[in-house]
Coordinates of C-alpha atoms and ligand atoms in Angstrom, one line a residue:
M1 CA -10.8 32.7 -7.6
D2 CA -8.8 31.2 -10.4
F3 CA -9.7 27.6 -11.7
L4 CA -6.8 26.1 -12.8
R5 CA -7.2 23.0 -15.3
P6 CA -4.0 21.1 -16.0
A7 CA -4.4 18.4 -18.9
S8 CA -1.6 16.4 -17.6
W9 CA -0.1 15.1 -14.4
E10 CA 3.2 17.2 -15.2
E11 CA 1.1 20.3 -15.8
A12 CA -0.5 19.6 -12.5
L13 CA 3.0 19.5 -10.9
A14 CA 4.2 22.5 -12.5
A15 CA 0.8 24.4 -11.2
K16 CA 1.3 23.3 -8.0
A17 CA 4.8 24.4 -7.8
E18 CA 4.0 27.8 -9.2
H19 CA 0.9 28.3 -6.7
P20 CA 1.6 26.2 -3.6
T21 CA -1.6 27.5 -2.1
A22 CA -3.8 26.1 -4.8
V23 CA -6.3 23.8 -3.6
P24 CA -6.4 20.6 -5.4
L25 CA -10.1 19.5 -6.5
S26 CA -10.6 15.9 -7.0
G27 CA -14.2 14.5 -6.5
G28 CA -14.9 17.7 -4.8
T29 CA -17.3 16.2 -2.1
D30 CA -15.3 17.8 0.7
V31 CA -13.6 20.9 -1.3
M32 CA -17.0 22.0 -2.8
V33 CA -18.8 21.8 0.6
E34 CA -16.2 24.0 2.1
I35 CA -16.4 26.6 -0.4
N36 CA -20.4 26.5 -0.5
F37 CA -20.3 27.1 3.2
D38 CA -17.9 30.0 2.9
H39 CA -15.4 27.8 5.1
R40 CA -12.7 28.2 2.6
R41 CA -12.1 30.9 -0.3
P42 CA -8.9 29.6 -1.9
E43 CA -7.1 32.2 -4.4
Y44 CA -6.7 29.1 -6.8
L45 CA -8.4 25.8 -7.6
L46 CA -6.5 23.1 -9.1
D47 CA -8.6 20.8 -10.9
L48 CA -7.3 17.3 -11.2
N49 CA -10.3 15.7 -13.2
R50 CA -8.6 15.8 -16.4
I51 CA -5.7 13.7 -15.3
E52 CA -6.4 9.9 -16.3
L53 CA -3.8 8.2 -14.4
L54 CA -5.4 9.4 -11.0
R55 CA -8.4 7.3 -12.0
E56 CA -6.5 4.1 -12.7
W57 CA -5.7 1.2 -10.7
E58 CA -3.2 -1.7 -11.2
V59 CA -3.2 -5.0 -9.2
G60 CA 0.5 -6.3 -8.9
E61 CA 1.8 -9.3 -7.2
E62 CA 1.8 -7.9 -3.9
N63 CA 0.3 -4.4 -4.0
V64 CA -2.7 -2.6 -5.4
R65 CA -1.7 0.7 -7.1
L66 CA -4.9 2.8 -6.3
G67 CA -4.9 6.2 -8.4
A68 CA -5.7 9.0 -5.9
A69 CA -9.2 9.7 -7.9
V70 CA -10.5 6.1 -8.1
P71 CA -14.0 6.6 -6.6
Y72 CA -15.4 4.4 -3.8
T73 CA -17.8 3.0 -6.2
Q74 CA -15.0 1.4 -8.4
I75 CA -13.3 0.2 -5.4
M76 CA -16.4 -1.7 -4.2
E77 CA -17.0 -3.2 -7.5
N78 CA -13.7 -4.1 -8.6
L79 CA -11.3 -4.5 -5.9
R80 CA -13.3 -6.4 -3.2
A81 CA -11.1 -9.7 -3.4
E82 CA -8.0 -7.6 -3.3
L83 CA -8.8 -5.1 -0.8
P84 CA -11.8 -6.4 1.3
G85 CA -11.3 -3.9 4.3
L86 CA -11.3 -1.0 1.9
A87 CA -14.2 -2.2 -0.1
L88 CA -16.1 -2.8 3.2
A89 CA -15.2 0.9 4.4
S90 CA -16.3 2.2 0.9
H91 CA -19.7 0.8 1.3
T92 CA -20.2 3.0 4.4
V93 CA -19.1 6.2 3.0
A94 CA -22.1 8.5 2.3
S95 CA -24.5 7.9 -0.5
P96 CA -24.1 6.3 -4.0
Q97 CA -23.8 9.8 -5.4
I98 CA -20.9 10.7 -3.2
R99 CA -19.3 7.3 -3.4
N100 CA -19.2 8.0 -7.4
R101 CA -17.2 10.9 -6.9
G102 CA -15.3 10.7 -3.9
G103 CA -11.9 8.7 -3.3
V104 CA -9.1 7.6 -1.1
G105 CA -7.0 10.5 -2.4
G106 CA -9.3 13.2 -1.3
N107 CA -10.0 11.5 1.9
L108 CA -6.3 11.4 2.6
G109 CA -6.2 15.0 1.6
T110 CA -8.8 16.1 4.2
A111 CA -7.2 13.9 6.7
S112 CA -10.2 14.2 9.0
P113 CA -9.9 11.4 11.9
A114 CA -13.4 10.4 11.0
G115 CA -12.4 9.3 7.3
D116 CA -13.6 6.1 6.7
A117 CA -10.5 4.9 4.3
H118 CA -8.1 5.4 7.3
P119 CA -8.6 2.6 9.5
A120 CA -8.9 0.1 6.4
L121 CA -5.5 1.6 5.0
L122 CA -3.9 1.3 8.3
A123 CA -4.9 -2.1 8.8
A124 CA -4.0 -3.3 5.4
G125 CA -0.8 -1.5 5.3
A126 CA -0.5 1.2 2.6
E127 CA 2.2 3.7 1.7
V128 CA 1.1 7.0 -0.1
E129 CA 2.9 8.1 -3.2
V130 CA 3.2 11.8 -3.3
E131 CA 4.8 13.8 -6.0
S132 CA 6.3 17.5 -6.8
V133 CA 8.3 18.8 -9.5
R134 CA 10.9 18.2 -7.2
G135 CA 10.7 14.3 -7.3
S136 CA 8.4 11.8 -5.6
R137 CA 8.2 10.1 -2.2
F138 CA 6.6 7.3 -0.5
I139 CA 5.0 7.8 2.7
P140 CA 4.1 5.0 5.1
I141 CA 0.5 5.4 6.1
D142 CA 1.6 5.5 9.7
E143 CA 3.3 8.4 9.2
F144 CA 0.9 10.3 6.9
Y145 CA -1.5 11.7 9.5
T146 CA 0.4 14.4 11.5
G147 CA -2.6 16.1 13.3
V148 CA -6.3 16.6 13.2
K149 CA -7.0 17.3 9.4
R150 CA -3.4 17.5 8.7
N151 CA -1.0 15.5 6.7
A152 CA 2.5 15.0 5.7
L153 CA 2.2 16.7 2.2
Q154 CA 4.5 19.6 1.5
P155 CA 2.5 22.6 -0.1
D156 CA 3.9 21.8 -3.5
E157 CA 3.1 18.0 -3.4
L158 CA 0.1 16.1 -4.7
I159 CA -1.0 12.7 -3.8
K160 CA -0.5 10.7 -7.1
T161 CA -1.1 6.8 -6.0
V162 CA -1.9 4.9 -2.7
H163 CA 0.0 1.4 -2.7
I164 CA -1.9 -0.9 -0.6
K165 CA -1.2 -4.4 0.1
K166 CA -3.2 -7.0 -1.3
A167 CA -5.1 -9.1 1.4
D168 CA -3.7 -12.2 2.5
G169 CA -6.2 -12.9 5.0
P170 CA -9.6 -11.7 6.1
Q171 CA -10.2 -8.5 6.8
Q172 CA -13.1 -6.5 8.5
Y173 CA -14.2 -2.7 8.8
S174 CA -17.3 -1.5 10.8
K175 CA -18.4 2.1 12.2
V176 CA -20.7 3.5 14.8
G177 CA -23.2 6.0 13.5
T178 CA -26.9 7.2 14.3
R179 CA -28.0 5.3 11.2
N180 CA -27.0 2.9 8.3
A181 CA -26.4 5.5 5.5
M182 CA -24.9 9.2 5.2
V183 CA -23.4 9.3 8.4
I184 CA -19.9 10.5 9.8
A185 CA -18.3 7.7 12.1
V186 CA -18.7 8.1 15.8
C187 CA -16.2 5.7 16.0
A188 CA -14.8 3.2 13.5
F189 CA -12.5 -0.2 13.5
G190 CA -10.7 -2.0 11.0
L191 CA -8.8 -5.0 11.3
A192 CA -6.6 -7.3 9.0
L193 CA -5.3 -10.7 9.6
H194 CA -2.0 -11.3 7.7
P195 CA -1.6 -15.1 7.7
E196 CA 1.8 -14.7 5.5
T197 CA 3.7 -13.0 8.2
R198 CA 1.4 -14.1 11.0
T199 CA 0.5 -10.8 12.2
V200 CA -2.6 -8.7 12.7
R201 CA -2.9 -5.0 12.2
T202 CA -5.7 -2.6 13.4
G203 CA -7.1 0.9 12.4
I204 CA -9.2 3.3 14.7
G205 CA -11.3 6.1 13.3
S206 CA -12.7 8.9 14.8
A207 CA -11.5 8.3 18.5
A208 CA -8.4 10.2 18.6
P209 CA -6.9 13.3 17.0
T210 CA -6.0 11.2 14.0
P211 CA -6.4 7.8 12.7
I212 CA -4.2 5.5 14.8
R213 CA -3.3 1.9 14.9
A214 CA -3.6 -0.1 18.2
K215 CA 0.0 -1.2 18.4
E216 CA 0.0 -2.6 22.0
A217 CA -3.2 -4.5 21.1
E218 CA -1.8 -5.8 18.0
A219 CA 1.7 -7.1 19.7
F220 CA -0.4 -8.7 22.4
L221 CA -2.4 -10.7 20.0
N222 CA 0.4 -11.6 17.7
A223 CA 2.3 -12.9 20.5
A224 CA -0.8 -14.8 21.8
L225 CA -1.7 -16.5 18.5
E226 CA 2.1 -17.6 18.3
E227 CA 2.5 -18.9 21.7
G228 CA -0.7 -20.9 21.3
G229 CA 0.0 -22.2 17.8
F230 CA -3.4 -20.6 16.5
W231 CA -2.2 -19.9 13.1
D232 CA -1.3 -23.6 12.6
N233 CA -3.8 -25.5 14.8
G234 CA -6.7 -23.1 13.7
K235 CA -8.7 -23.5 17.4
I236 CA -10.9 -21.0 18.3
I237 CA -9.4 -18.0 19.9
T238 CA -9.9 -18.1 23.5
P239 CA -12.3 -15.4 25.3
S240 CA -9.7 -14.0 27.7
I241 CA -7.4 -13.6 24.7
A242 CA -10.2 -11.9 22.8
K243 CA -11.3 -9.8 25.9
Q244 CA -7.7 -8.7 26.3
F245 CA -7.1 -7.6 22.7
A246 CA -10.5 -5.7 22.7
D247 CA -9.3 -4.0 25.9
L248 CA -6.0 -2.9 24.7
C249 CA -7.6 -1.5 21.7
S250 CA -10.0 0.4 23.5
G251 CA -7.3 1.7 25.6
A252 CA -5.4 2.9 22.3
A253 CA -8.4 5.2 21.7
N254 CA -7.8 8.8 22.8
P255 CA -11.3 10.1 22.1
I256 CA -13.2 13.4 22.9
D257 CA -16.5 14.1 23.6
D258 CA -18.5 16.0 21.0
V259 CA -21.8 16.3 19.3
R260 CA -21.6 12.7 17.8
G261 CA -20.6 10.9 21.0
T262 CA -18.7 10.7 24.4
A263 CA -15.3 9.7 24.7
K264 CA -16.4 6.9 27.2
Y265 CA -18.9 5.7 24.6
R266 CA -16.3 5.7 21.8
R267 CA -13.8 3.9 23.9
H268 CA -16.3 1.3 24.9
A269 CA -17.5 0.9 21.1
V270 CA -13.9 0.5 19.8
G271 CA -13.4 -2.4 22.4
I272 CA -16.8 -4.1 21.2
M273 CA -16.0 -3.9 17.4
A274 CA -12.4 -5.2 18.0
R275 CA -13.8 -8.3 19.6
R276 CA -16.5 -8.8 17.2
Q277 CA -14.0 -8.4 14.2
L278 CA -11.5 -10.8 15.6
G279 CA -14.1 -13.2 16.1
W280 CA -15.4 -12.6 12.2
T281 CA -12.0 -12.7 10.5
W282 CA -10.9 -15.7 12.7
E283 CA -13.8 -17.9 11.8
Q284 CA -13.2 -16.9 8.0
Y285 CA -9.7 -17.8 8.5
R286 CA -10.2 -21.1 10.2
G287 CA -12.6 -21.9 7.3
S288 CA -10.4 -20.9 4.6
G289 CA -9.6 -24.3 3.5
R290 CA -6.0 -24.4 4.8
T291 CA -4.7 -27.4 6.5
L292 CA -5.6 -27.4 10.0
E293 CA -2.7 -29.6 11.4
G294 CA -3.8 -30.7 14.8
A295 CA -7.0 -29.0 14.8
A296 CA -9.2 -30.0 17.6
Ligands
FAD301 C1 -22.9 14.3 2.2 C2 -21.3 13.8 2.4 C3 -21.2 12.7 3.2 C4 -20.0 12.2 3.4 N1 -20.1 11.1 4.2 C5 -18.8 11.0 4.3 C6 -18.6 9.5 4.9 O1 -19.4 8.7 5.5 N2 -17.2 8.8 5.2 C7 -16.2 9.6 4.7 O2 -15.1 9.4 5.2 N3 -16.3 10.7 4.1 C8 -17.4 11.4 4.0 N4 -17.8 12.5 3.4 C9 -16.5 13.1 2.8 C10 -16.0 12.9 1.5 O3 -17.0 12.4 0.6 C11 -14.7 12.1 1.6 O4 -13.7 12.7 2.4 C12 -14.1 11.8 0.2 O5 -13.4 10.8 0.2 C13 -13.5 13.1 -0.5 O6 -12.9 12.5 -1.7 P1 -12.9 13.7 -3.0 O7 -12.4 13.1 -4.1 O8 -14.2 13.9 -3.2 O9 -12.1 14.9 -2.4 P2 -12.1 16.6 -2.8 O10 -13.2 17.1 -2.3 O11 -11.7 16.8 -4.1 O12 -10.8 16.9 -1.9 C14 -10.6 16.6 -0.6 C15 -9.3 17.2 0.1 O13 -8.2 16.5 -0.8 C16 -7.2 17.2 -1.3 N5 -6.9 16.5 -2.4 C17 -7.9 15.8 -3.4 N6 -7.2 15.3 -4.1 C18 -6.0 15.6 -3.9 C19 -4.6 15.1 -4.4 N7 -4.5 13.9 -5.5 N8 -3.4 15.5 -3.9 C20 -3.6 16.3 -2.8 N9 -4.6 16.6 -2.3 C21 -5.9 16.2 -2.8 C22 -8.1 18.7 -1.7 O14 -7.5 19.7 -1.8 C23 -9.1 18.5 -0.1 O15 -8.3 19.2 0.7 C24 -19.0 13.1 2.9 C25 -19.2 14.2 2.1 C26 -20.5 14.8 1.9 C27 -20.6 16.0 1.3

């Protein structure tokens, strides 16, 4: 196995163009496990750890530009206000050691349906900036996941940056597992309220072949909130709206039975998480100090 250690982004792109089968190595918390267990024996490893720009982030007017290799610990410590959903999801990843090494670029590279970053990225709204010697392109997060552990990257492309919409309202993330730490999700759910556009977005993890949004549930809730004037009057969301939203989220899941849980349990748990998160985020929105015109 040859170990390629480019000193710059340009060198990394050139190396990937020359050796398209080279496996990029960022934190190594997925790659090294696969190599240690002999699940993978790549001809080339492409170590990205000398490339500073992958570990940088920038908070802009509307988006956060998150370098592909920014570790989860940095997201938790520095981007909690801008990316609350992703910061909560980062907290649930593995242990401090793994969170110090692993990051969102690696989670996207692996594209496991159980990856914790995905529901938060889907709910917040994100685009993945990928680059090759041919140029760069932006892939909307909804189009990034193409199958079980498959993504939209071409063989010569690398993930450079993830552009994530800054939170304009409350966000939540939760994950069901057999214990509180070091656990791969049985299923996971993320929710983001976007008061600026009066919309909600969701993300479901580990309950379908790829991470997905519950689009029908979002459309239902968007219409119900608009119709009832909820964004303006700040009223408590009725139990029947919350239940229908939860049922639609549950119905959007397309899980399987496996060692971590049954399909039936996963579908049920997705609905529970959806209802709870809607309650938590809406309470936060109601208490956020906005003018509650006509509030009861
Ligand atoms: C003990 C343990 C517990 C874990 N628990 C969790 C958990 O709770 N939740 C969770 O989501 N994950 C978990 N993981 C998996 C892993 O930590 C995450 O997927 C992490 O985000 C991977 O990031 P990384 O930087 O280490 O990626 P790496 O291992 O370096 O790479 C992962 C994949 O992405 C590709 N890649 C990396 N960077 C790029 C790039 N810039 N461009 C293109 N491709 C790239 C690699 O080639 C590889 O295919 C766990 C792993 C371990 C070992």
